[in-house]
Coordinates of C-alpha atoms in Angstrom, one line a residue:
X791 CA 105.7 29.3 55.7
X792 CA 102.7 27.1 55.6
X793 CA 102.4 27.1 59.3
X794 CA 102.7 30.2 59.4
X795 CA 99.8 30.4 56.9
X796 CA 97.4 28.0 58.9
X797 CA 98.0 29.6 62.3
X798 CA 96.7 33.1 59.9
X799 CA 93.5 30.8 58.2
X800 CA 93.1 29.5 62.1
X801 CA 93.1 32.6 64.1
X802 CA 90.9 34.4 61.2
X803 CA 88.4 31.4 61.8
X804 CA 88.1 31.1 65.3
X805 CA 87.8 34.8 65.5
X806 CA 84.8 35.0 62.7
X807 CA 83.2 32.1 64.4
X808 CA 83.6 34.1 68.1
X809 CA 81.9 37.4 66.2
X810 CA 79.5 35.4 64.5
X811 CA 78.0 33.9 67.7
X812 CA 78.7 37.6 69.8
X813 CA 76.5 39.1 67.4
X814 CA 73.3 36.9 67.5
X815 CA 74.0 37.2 71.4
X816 CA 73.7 40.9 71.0
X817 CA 70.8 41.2 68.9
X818 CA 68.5 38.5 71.1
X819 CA 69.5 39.5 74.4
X820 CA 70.9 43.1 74.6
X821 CA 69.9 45.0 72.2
X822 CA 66.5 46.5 72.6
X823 CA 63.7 45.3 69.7
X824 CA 63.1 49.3 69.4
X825 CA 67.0 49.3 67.8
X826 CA 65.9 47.1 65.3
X827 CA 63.2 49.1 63.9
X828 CA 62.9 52.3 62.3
X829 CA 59.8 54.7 62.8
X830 CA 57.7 52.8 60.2
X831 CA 58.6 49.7 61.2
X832 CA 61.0 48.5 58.9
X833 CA 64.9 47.8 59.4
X834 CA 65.9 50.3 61.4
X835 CA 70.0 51.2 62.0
X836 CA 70.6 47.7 64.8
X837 CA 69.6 45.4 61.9
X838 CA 71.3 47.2 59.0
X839 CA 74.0 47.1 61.5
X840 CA 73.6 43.4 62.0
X841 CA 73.4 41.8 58.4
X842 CA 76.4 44.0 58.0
X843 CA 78.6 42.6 60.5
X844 CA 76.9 38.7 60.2
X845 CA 78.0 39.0 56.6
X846 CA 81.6 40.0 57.4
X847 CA 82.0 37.1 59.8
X848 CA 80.5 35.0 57.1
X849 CA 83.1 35.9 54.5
X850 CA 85.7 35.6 56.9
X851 CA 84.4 32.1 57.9
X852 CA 83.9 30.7 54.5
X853 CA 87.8 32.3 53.0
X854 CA 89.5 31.2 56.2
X855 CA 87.8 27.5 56.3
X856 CA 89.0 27.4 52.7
X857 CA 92.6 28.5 53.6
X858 CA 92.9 26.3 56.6
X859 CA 91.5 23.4 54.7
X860 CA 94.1 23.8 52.0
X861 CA 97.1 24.7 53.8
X862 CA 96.3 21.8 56.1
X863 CA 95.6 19.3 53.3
X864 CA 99.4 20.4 52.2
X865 CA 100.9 19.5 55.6
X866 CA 98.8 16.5 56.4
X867 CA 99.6 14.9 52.7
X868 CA 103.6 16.2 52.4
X869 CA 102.3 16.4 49.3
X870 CA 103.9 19.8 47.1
X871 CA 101.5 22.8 47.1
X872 CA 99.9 21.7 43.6
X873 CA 99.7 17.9 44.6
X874 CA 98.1 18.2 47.7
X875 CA 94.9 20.6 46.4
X876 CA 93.8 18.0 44.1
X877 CA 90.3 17.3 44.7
X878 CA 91.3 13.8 45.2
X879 CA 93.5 14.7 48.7
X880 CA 91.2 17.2 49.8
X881 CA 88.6 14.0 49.3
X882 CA 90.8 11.8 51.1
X883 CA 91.1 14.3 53.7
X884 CA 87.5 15.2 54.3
X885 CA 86.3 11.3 53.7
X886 CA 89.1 10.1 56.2
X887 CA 90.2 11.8 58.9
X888 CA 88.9 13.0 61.9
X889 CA 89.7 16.9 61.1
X890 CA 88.4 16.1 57.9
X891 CA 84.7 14.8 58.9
X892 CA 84.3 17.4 61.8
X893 CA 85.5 20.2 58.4
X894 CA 82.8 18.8 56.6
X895 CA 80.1 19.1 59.4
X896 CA 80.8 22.8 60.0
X897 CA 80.6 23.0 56.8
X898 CA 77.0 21.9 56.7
X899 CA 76.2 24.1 59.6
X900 CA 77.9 27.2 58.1
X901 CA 75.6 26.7 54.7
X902 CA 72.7 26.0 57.7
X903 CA 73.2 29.3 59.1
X904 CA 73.6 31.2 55.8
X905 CA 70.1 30.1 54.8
X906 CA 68.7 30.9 58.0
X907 CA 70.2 34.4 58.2
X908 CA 69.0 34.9 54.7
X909 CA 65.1 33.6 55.5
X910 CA 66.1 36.0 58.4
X911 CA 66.2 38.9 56.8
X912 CA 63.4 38.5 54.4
X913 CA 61.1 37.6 57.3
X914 CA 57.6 39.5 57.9
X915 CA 56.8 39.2 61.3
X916 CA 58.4 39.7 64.1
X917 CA 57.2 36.0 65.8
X918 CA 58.6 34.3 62.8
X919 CA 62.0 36.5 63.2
X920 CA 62.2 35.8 67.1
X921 CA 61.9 31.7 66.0
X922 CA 64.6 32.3 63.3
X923 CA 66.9 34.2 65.5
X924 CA 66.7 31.4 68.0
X925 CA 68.0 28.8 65.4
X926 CA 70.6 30.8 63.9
X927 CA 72.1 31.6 67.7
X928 CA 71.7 27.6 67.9
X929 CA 73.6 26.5 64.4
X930 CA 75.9 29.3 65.5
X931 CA 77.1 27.9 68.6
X932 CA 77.2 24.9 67.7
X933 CA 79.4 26.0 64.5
X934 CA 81.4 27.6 67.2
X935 CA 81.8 24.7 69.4
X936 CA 82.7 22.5 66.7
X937 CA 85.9 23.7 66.9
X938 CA 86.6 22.0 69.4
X939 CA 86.6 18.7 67.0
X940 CA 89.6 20.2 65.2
X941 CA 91.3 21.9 67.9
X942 CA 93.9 20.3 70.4
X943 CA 91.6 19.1 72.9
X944 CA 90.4 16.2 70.4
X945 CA 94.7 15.6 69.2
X946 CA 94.9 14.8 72.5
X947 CA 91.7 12.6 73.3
X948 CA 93.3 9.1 72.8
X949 CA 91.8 7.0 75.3
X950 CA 87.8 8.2 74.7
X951 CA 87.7 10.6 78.0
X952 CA 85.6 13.0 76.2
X953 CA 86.6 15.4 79.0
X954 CA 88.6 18.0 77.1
X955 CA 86.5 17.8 74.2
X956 CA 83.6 18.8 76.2
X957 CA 85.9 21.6 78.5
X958 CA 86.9 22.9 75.3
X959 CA 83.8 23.5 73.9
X960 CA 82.3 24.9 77.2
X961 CA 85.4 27.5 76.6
X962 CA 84.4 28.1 72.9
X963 CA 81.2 29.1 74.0
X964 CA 82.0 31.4 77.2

């Protein structure tokens, strides 16, 4: 049941992070400025359209993190259910292994790109939004390619060949 459980919190995750990234894509490159303005040059339908869908992805991000954190805290301590979501594992976890410190930094660059998006959408000028939109495509790739830290390609990255770390995050990213 609890694999089960993280392959759900997984596949969620990956998929949020995929949208997340598809959707900054969209709004810098294909999408036409014109569709993200109304007639009086405020928020037109694109971005109503955007912060709709970015905050989706968010939620989707920040309850599926949690899950997969928590269900994989259980399998990594063997530890029953209530044991293992002690703050003291999860700790242990997060302070001491590998999946735990790469966790921790996407965690950092989710809460990055939440306070970007949020600037974002208060922004007044459209230089200013062009800059912002630009970071948050950065943070969000590189919250997408950190996957690759916690993924299989780094399981199996035992002799310091970087190579499929650096495949798989080329594949993130496509």
């Amino acid at each position: 049941a609890m694999n089960a459980l993280l392959v759900i919190f997984r596949t969620i995750h990956y998929a949020s992070a995929v949208l997340l990234l598809g959707e900054l894509m969209f709004m810098l490159f294909l999408a036409a400025p014109a569709a993200y303005r109304d007639g009086a040059g405020g928020a037109g339908e694109g971005a109503r359209r955007f912060r709709k869908v970015t905050r989706w992805c968010l939620v989707a991000a920040i309850a599926s993190g949690a899950g997969w954190l928590l269900t994989a805290s259980t399998l990594m301590s063997s530890l029953p259910i209530g044991d293992a979501l002690s703050g003291r594992t999860i700790g242990l976890i997060l302070g001491n292994t590998v999946f735990g410190q790469v966790f921790a930094l996407r965690a950092a660059l989710l809460l990055a790109l939440v306070a970007v998006l949020v600037i974002l959408n208060s922004a007044s000028t459209d230089p200013r939004r062009l800059r912002l939109r630009y970071i948050a495509l950065v943070l969000a790739a590189a919250y997408l390619g950190s996957l690759a830290g916690v993924g299989h390609a780094i399981a199996g990255d035992d002799g310091g060949d970087f190579t499929r770390i650096v495949a798989d995050v080329v594949h993130l990213l496509a």
